[in-house]
Amino acid sequence: MKKIKLDISRATDMTNIMKYAKKVQDIHNKMESYESLGNEFLGWKDLPNNIDIHDIKKMELIANQLHQNKIEVLVVIGIGGSYLGVKAGIDFILGNLPTPQERKMEVIFAGESLSSTDLAQKLKYVENKKFAINVISKSGTTTEPAIAFRMFKKLLEDTIGKNNAKDYIIATTDANKGSLFQLANDNGYKKFVIPDNIGGRFSVLTPVGLFPFACVGLNIKKMISGAKLANEDYSIGSLEDNLAYQYAVTRFLLWKERGFVSEMIVAYEPNVNFFLEWWKQLFGESEGKLNKGLLPHSAIFSTDLHSLGQFIQEGSKVLFETVITVKKPIIDLEIVDDKDNLDNLNYLINRSVHEINNVAFQATLDAHSSIGQVPNIHIELPELNEESFGAIVMFFERAVSMSAYLLEVNPFNQPGVEVYKSNMFRIMKKPS
Amino acid sequence: MKKIKLDISRATDMTNIMKYAKKVQDIHNKMESYESLGNEFLGWKDLPNNIDIHDIKKMELIANQLHQNKIEVLVVIGIGGSYLGVKAGIDFILGNLPTPQERKMEVIFAGESLSSTDLAQKLKYVENKKFAINVISKSGTTTEPAIAFRMFKKLLEDTIGKNNAKDYIIATTDANKGSLFQLANDNGYKKFVIPDNIGGRFSVLTPVGLFPFACVGLNIKKMISGAKLANEDYSIGSLEDNLAYQYAVTRFLLWKERGFVSEMIVAYEPNVNFFLEWWKQLFGESEGKLNKGLLPHSAIFSTDLHSLGQFIQEGSKVLFETVITVKKPIIDLEIVDDKDNLDNLNYLINRSVHEINNVAFQATLDAHSSIGQVPNIHIELPELNEESFGAIVMFFERAVSMSAYLLEVNPFNQPGVEVYKSNMFRIMKKPS
C-alpha cells in the first residue's frame, strides 16, 4: 500500500520541531501505558487490530440482506460523531451525488438537526421508497436523533406494519445499557455495538461507520487493513519517524510560537468535503478547551479560491493552511479537442484534468505561502479509496491526541457541549 | 411582507454604535452619489428597481420550454459568484435533497472545481438522463467552468447531435464581448446578460441566479419584489434606522475595538447552509484586503453544536457569532406519541419540532454568549421563501459594502484571486 506523505517545509523545519522530540516521546509513552488524561477513551488507538472478523461478516450479511430486499434508501440517524464520519467515508469514495450506479443503495442522514422543515422534507423524500433505518446513538436519548428516529420509525411502521418494520431497523448502540439498547431488545431490532472505550468523534471505524459503508457497497475489510497498516507507522514514539506527530507539533508551533489562531484544512477534491467536516469536529472538540486551541476551518479548492481565496491571499494574517491532495484520482479525463477553440483551451488538450488540478495546487501553494505569507502544511493521499480512508483517519486521530496533550487538555471529553443541552432541558422542563 | 429583525444587544449597544453615525452617513452619501471606491460596481444597489420585466418573462418562458421538453437535469456551470448564489437560493427554499416533488427539474453544479473525479462522476450522472446546460461566465475563459463546459457540451452534442444540442444550452454572459458571448452567437445558444456594473458575488439577483431559479420552479417575481421592498429600508443613510448598517457597524466594532478575528455565521436550518457559503464569499472577498477583515466562518446548528460547539463554548476566544433563525418554518411537525416512551421524549408530545429548534437556539444563545462570553448578533428571517431570500441578499450586500468602506478597502475588487490564476497560466504556458 502506498503511504500518506507529509511536507511541513512551508510551515517550519525539522530542526525546529525536533525541540519537541522528548516531550512527544513522553506523551506517547504515557498514552501507550494508558496513564494519560482521558485514558478510558484510548480504544481508537488499537482499534484496527481489535476488530472482530465476525462483526465484519455480520455487517456484510445484513447489508446484503437489505440489498436483496431491494432497499432503495438507508436513513442513517445520528449526530456529531454518529453522523460526520459516516457521510465523510461515503462521499470520500463515492462522491455526493444521489445514487450513482456504483452504490448499492442511497444513504440519507437525519437526526442531525432540529429543523422541522429539514425533517419533513426528508420524511417526504422516503415516503414512496423502500427504506431502512440505521439509528446510531450510544444512549438513545440525545434529542435530535431521538426525535428523528421516532418520526421515521412511525412512518416505516405505518407503511409496512410494526412486525415487518423491525426487520428494517438496525440499532448501533451501547453493548448493555441505555434506552436505544432497551428499545432494540424489546422490538427485536438487529444491533451493533459502539465500544465503551471509543468516543463519538473517534468512532468512524467501528460499526458506526462500517455498517453504512457496507450498505453502500464499500469494502470495509480493505478499510480496516488500510487503517491497520498506517497505524503501525503512527504508533511509534519517535517524532523523527512519526508523520502524525510531526503534523501535530507543526500546528502546535504555529499556534504557540507564531500566534496563528485558525487552521484551514483544504482539499482539492470535492469528495473530501465532508471528511473535512469530520476533521473539524475531531480537532475542535478535542482541543477547544480552557480557552485554547486552533479554530478549525475548511475549504475546497479550487472552488473556494473564488470565495475565501481573496481573504487567504490578502486579508488578516490569522490562519495557516493544511492542504490535502490526492496522488491518483478515481477517474481521470483528457481535455477534449475543439477545432473552434473559442474558449482558448486548446493549449491544454494533451493534458489531463487531474494534471491541471495539480497545477492549480502548485500555483496556489506558491501564491498563498510565498506571496501571501500563509504557512502551509501539505498532506498527500495515495488515492481516494477504502485503504486511504482508513489510513488518514488513523493519521488524524493519532495527531489530534498528541496535539491536545501538547495543549495540556483532555483530548477525549467535551464538557462544553453539555451547556446548551442542560439549558435546553431546563427550558423544556425535561423530567429527570 | 414581514421584515427581517436584528438584535445586537448581546454584542454591543446602540449608544456604542451610534458613535459611527456620522461616518456611516458620509460613506452612504458617497455611495449614493457614486463617488465611493469601486463605484463602477454599485449596480447591485438599485438592481431590484432596474430589472426589466421582459427579461423575467424570457427566463420564465425558456424555463417552461425546458420543462415541457422533459429536461430532467439542468447542469449549471459556473464558479464563485456564478455558483454559490445559485445553489444558495435553490437550497434556501427547496432543500438540498435530490429531486423532491416540488421542483420542476433537478439542478447539479459543475465547473466549480478541477477535480477529474468530481467532473467524471457528474458527467456519468447525466449520461442517461435528459439534460440541459446553463453556462455562466462573464468572460468564458475562466479555466474551471471553461473545461467543464467543453466536456458537458461534447457529451450533449455526442448524445443528441450538435444541431439539437444548441437548443439545450443557455449562456449567461457579457452583453457584447468575451469568448462565451462569441461561442453563444456562433452556435445560436439562447443568452442572458450579466450587467457590467455588478460583480460576481453581487450577481445572484441577475439572470445568473434568476434563470436557474425559474427552472426549478421558484417564483422569481416574488424574489425581486422581496428584494425591492427590503432595499427601501436599507437605502437610507441614518444608522439609527438602517439595520444593514447597524449590523455592519457592530461587526466592525467587534473587530476594531474588541479584537475578534473571526465571524461565525450560523443558521438553525440546513436549507440555509449554502446561503452561508455565499455569505462567506461576499464578506471574505469584499473585506479581505490590505491584511484586514474578519475571517468568515460558518456552521449549522444544532448539528455543529456536536462538532464546533465545544470550541465555541470553551476554546480560544477569537470569534463572535451571527445567528440566523427563521420565524416560520416551511413545514412544521408535531412530536408523535409513543406509549412505550423508551426514548423519554413523551414530555415533548404537545410541542412542535420547530418550537424545540427555537428552544435549542435560546439555550445555545445563553450558553455561548453568557457563559462562553462569545458576542452574539441575531438576525431573524420571517420565512424561507422567495421574498425572504431577496430581502436577506439585499441586507448583506448593503452591509458588506458599508463594512468594507469602514475598513477603508474597495468592496468590489478581488486582486488577490488573480495571483494563483497567473501562477497557473505561467506553469501551464498559456498563450497570451
PDB file of N, CA, C and O in Angstrom, chain B residues 186-211:
ATOM      1  N   ASP B 186     -22.089  32.284 -32.256  1.00  0.00           N
ATOM      2  CA  ASP B 186     -21.726  31.393 -33.368  1.00  0.00           C
ATOM      3  C   ASP B 186     -22.606  30.155 -33.412  1.00  0.00           C
ATOM      4  O   ASP B 186     -22.906  29.628 -34.477  1.00  0.00           O
ATOM      5  N   ASN B 187     -22.992  29.657 -32.237  1.00  0.00           N
ATOM      6  CA  ASN B 187     -23.734  28.400 -32.192  1.00  0.00           C
ATOM      7  C   ASN B 187     -25.239  28.580 -32.032  1.00  0.00           C
ATOM      8  O   ASN B 187     -25.978  27.604 -32.028  1.00  0.00           O
ATOM      9  N   GLY B 188     -25.675  29.821 -31.849  1.00  0.00           N
ATOM     10  CA  GLY B 188     -27.111  30.058 -31.701  1.00  0.00           C
ATOM     11  C   GLY B 188     -27.675  29.647 -30.351  1.00  0.00           C
ATOM     12  O   GLY B 188     -28.838  29.231 -30.263  1.00  0.00           O
ATOM     13  N   TYR B 189     -26.873  29.761 -29.283  1.00  0.00           N
ATOM     14  CA  TYR B 189     -27.416  29.484 -27.944  1.00  0.00           C
ATOM     15  C   TYR B 189     -28.293  30.653 -27.502  1.00  0.00           C
ATOM     16  O   TYR B 189     -28.043  31.796 -27.869  1.00  0.00           O
ATOM     17  N   LYS B 190     -29.258  30.361 -26.663  1.00  0.00           N
ATOM     18  CA  LYS B 190     -30.001  31.442 -26.011  1.00  0.00           C
ATOM     19  C   LYS B 190     -29.078  32.112 -25.001  1.00  0.00           C
ATOM     20  O   LYS B 190     -28.218  31.474 -24.412  1.00  0.00           O
ATOM     21  N   LYS B 191     -29.269  33.430 -24.810  1.00  0.00           N
ATOM     22  CA  LYS B 191     -28.347  34.192 -23.953  1.00  0.00           C
ATOM     23  C   LYS B 191     -29.082  35.032 -22.913  1.00  0.00           C
ATOM     24  O   LYS B 191     -30.142  35.579 -23.170  1.00  0.00           O
ATOM     25  N   PHE B 192     -28.441  35.120 -21.733  1.00  0.00           N
ATOM     26  CA  PHE B 192     -28.856  36.125 -20.746  1.00  0.00           C
ATOM     27  C   PHE B 192     -27.643  36.978 -20.393  1.00  0.00           C
ATOM     28  O   PHE B 192     -26.497  36.506 -20.483  1.00  0.00           O
ATOM     29  N   VAL B 193     -27.923  38.188 -19.925  1.00  0.00           N
ATOM     30  CA  VAL B 193     -26.838  39.155 -19.722  1.00  0.00           C
ATOM     31  C   VAL B 193     -26.470  39.328 -18.237  1.00  0.00           C
ATOM     32  O   VAL B 193     -27.338  39.482 -17.388  1.00  0.00           O
ATOM     33  N   ILE B 194     -25.163  39.290 -17.957  1.00  0.00           N
ATOM     34  CA  ILE B 194     -24.652  39.705 -16.646  1.00  0.00           C
ATOM     35  C   ILE B 194     -24.277  41.189 -16.771  1.00  0.00           C
ATOM     36  O   ILE B 194     -23.390  41.529 -17.550  1.00  0.00           O
ATOM     37  N   PRO B 195     -24.960  42.066 -16.044  1.00  0.00           N
ATOM     38  CA  PRO B 195     -24.686  43.509 -16.206  1.00  0.00           C
ATOM     39  C   PRO B 195     -23.241  43.850 -15.853  1.00  0.00           C
ATOM     40  O   PRO B 195     -22.631  43.222 -14.993  1.00  0.00           O
ATOM     41  N   ASP B 196     -22.718  44.873 -16.519  1.00  0.00           N
ATOM     42  CA  ASP B 196     -21.329  45.278 -16.308  1.00  0.00           C
ATOM     43  C   ASP B 196     -21.073  45.869 -14.931  1.00  0.00           C
ATOM     44  O   ASP B 196     -19.967  45.784 -14.413  1.00  0.00           O
ATOM     45  N   ASN B 197     -22.102  46.495 -14.353  1.00  0.00           N
ATOM     46  CA  ASN B 197     -21.867  47.216 -13.105  1.00  0.00           C
ATOM     47  C   ASN B 197     -22.183  46.383 -11.857  1.00  0.00           C
ATOM     48  O   ASN B 197     -22.418  46.923 -10.784  1.00  0.00           O
ATOM     49  N   ILE B 198     -22.209  45.063 -12.024  1.00  0.00           N
ATOM     50  CA  ILE B 198     -22.474  44.170 -10.887  1.00  0.00           C
ATOM     51  C   ILE B 198     -21.419  43.063 -10.878  1.00  0.00           C
ATOM     52  O   ILE B 198     -21.289  42.297 -11.831  1.00  0.00           O
ATOM     53  N   GLY B 199     -20.650  42.988  -9.812  1.00  0.00           N
ATOM     54  CA  GLY B 199     -19.605  41.972  -9.703  1.00  0.00           C
ATOM     55  C   GLY B 199     -20.177  40.601  -9.410  1.00  0.00           C
ATOM     56  O   GLY B 199     -21.335  40.467  -8.988  1.00  0.00           O
ATOM     57  N   GLY B 200     -19.373  39.567  -9.632  1.00  0.00           N
ATOM     58  CA  GLY B 200     -19.816  38.187  -9.483  1.00  0.00           C
ATOM     59  C   GLY B 200     -20.538  37.905  -8.179  1.00  0.00           C
ATOM     60  O   GLY B 200     -21.647  37.365  -8.161  1.00  0.00           O
ATOM     61  N   ARG B 201     -19.936  38.289  -7.047  1.00  0.00           N
ATOM     62  CA  ARG B 201     -20.533  37.919  -5.760  1.00  0.00           C
ATOM     63  C   ARG B 201     -21.786  38.708  -5.419  1.00  0.00           C
ATOM     64  O   ARG B 201     -22.447  38.414  -4.434  1.00  0.00           O
ATOM     65  N   PHE B 202     -22.111  39.735  -6.244  1.00  0.00           N
ATOM     66  CA  PHE B 202     -23.334  40.517  -6.037  1.00  0.00           C
ATOM     67  C   PHE B 202     -24.402  40.168  -7.089  1.00  0.00           C
ATOM     68  O   PHE B 202     -25.382  40.870  -7.218  1.00  0.00           O
ATOM     69  N   SER B 203     -24.172  39.085  -7.856  1.00  0.00           N
ATOM     70  CA  SER B 203     -24.973  38.883  -9.071  1.00  0.00           C
ATOM     71  C   SER B 203     -26.143  37.918  -8.941  1.00  0.00           C
ATOM     72  O   SER B 203     -26.803  37.610  -9.923  1.00  0.00           O
ATOM     73  N   VAL B 204     -26.439  37.447  -7.724  1.00  0.00           N
ATOM     74  CA  VAL B 204     -27.434  36.377  -7.609  1.00  0.00           C
ATOM     75  C   VAL B 204     -28.825  36.801  -8.074  1.00  0.00           C
ATOM     76  O   VAL B 204     -29.601  35.972  -8.558  1.00  0.00           O
ATOM     77  N   LEU B 205     -29.164  38.090  -7.963  1.00  0.00           N
ATOM     78  CA  LEU B 205     -30.496  38.529  -8.399  1.00  0.00           C
ATOM     79  C   LEU B 205     -30.515  39.014  -9.856  1.00  0.00           C
ATOM     80  O   LEU B 205     -31.480  39.620 -10.303  1.00  0.00           O
ATOM     81  N   THR B 206     -29.436  38.733 -10.588  1.00  0.00           N
ATOM     82  CA  THR B 206     -29.434  38.934 -12.042  1.00  0.00           C
ATOM     83  C   THR B 206     -29.785  37.570 -12.674  1.00  0.00           C
ATOM     84  O   THR B 206     -29.991  36.589 -11.940  1.00  0.00           O
ATOM     85  N   PRO B 207     -29.777  37.460 -14.011  1.00  0.00           N
ATOM     86  CA  PRO B 207     -30.058  36.145 -14.619  1.00  0.00           C
ATOM     87  C   PRO B 207     -29.125  35.024 -14.139  1.00  0.00           C
ATOM     88  O   PRO B 207     -29.457  33.847 -14.263  1.00  0.00           O
ATOM     89  N   VAL B 208     -27.971  35.387 -13.573  1.00  0.00           N
ATOM     90  CA  VAL B 208     -27.064  34.377 -13.017  1.00  0.00           C
ATOM     91  C   VAL B 208     -27.833  33.429 -12.094  1.00  0.00           C
ATOM     92  O   VAL B 208     -27.740  32.202 -12.219  1.00  0.00           O
ATOM     93  N   GLY B 209     -28.607  34.013 -11.170  1.00  0.00           N
ATOM     94  CA  GLY B 209     -29.412  33.189 -10.276  1.00  0.00           C
ATOM     95  C   GLY B 209     -30.826  32.995 -10.777  1.00  0.00           C
ATOM     96  O   GLY B 209     -31.398  31.913 -10.689  1.00  0.00           O
ATOM     97  N   LEU B 210     -31.391  34.059 -11.322  1.00  0.00           N
ATOM     98  CA  LEU B 210     -32.831  34.029 -11.617  1.00  0.00           C
ATOM     99  C   LEU B 210     -33.224  32.958 -12.625  1.00  0.00           C
ATOM    100  O   LEU B 210     -34.266  32.316 -12.489  1.00  0.00           O
ATOM    101  N   PHE B 211     -32.392  32.741 -13.652  1.00  0.00           N
ATOM    102  CA  PHE B 211     -32.792  31.740 -14.641  1.00  0.00           C
ATOM    103  C   PHE B 211     -32.823  30.324 -14.048  1.00  0.00           C
ATOM    104  O   PHE B 211     -33.840  29.622 -14.178  1.00  0.00           O
TER     105      PHE B 211
END
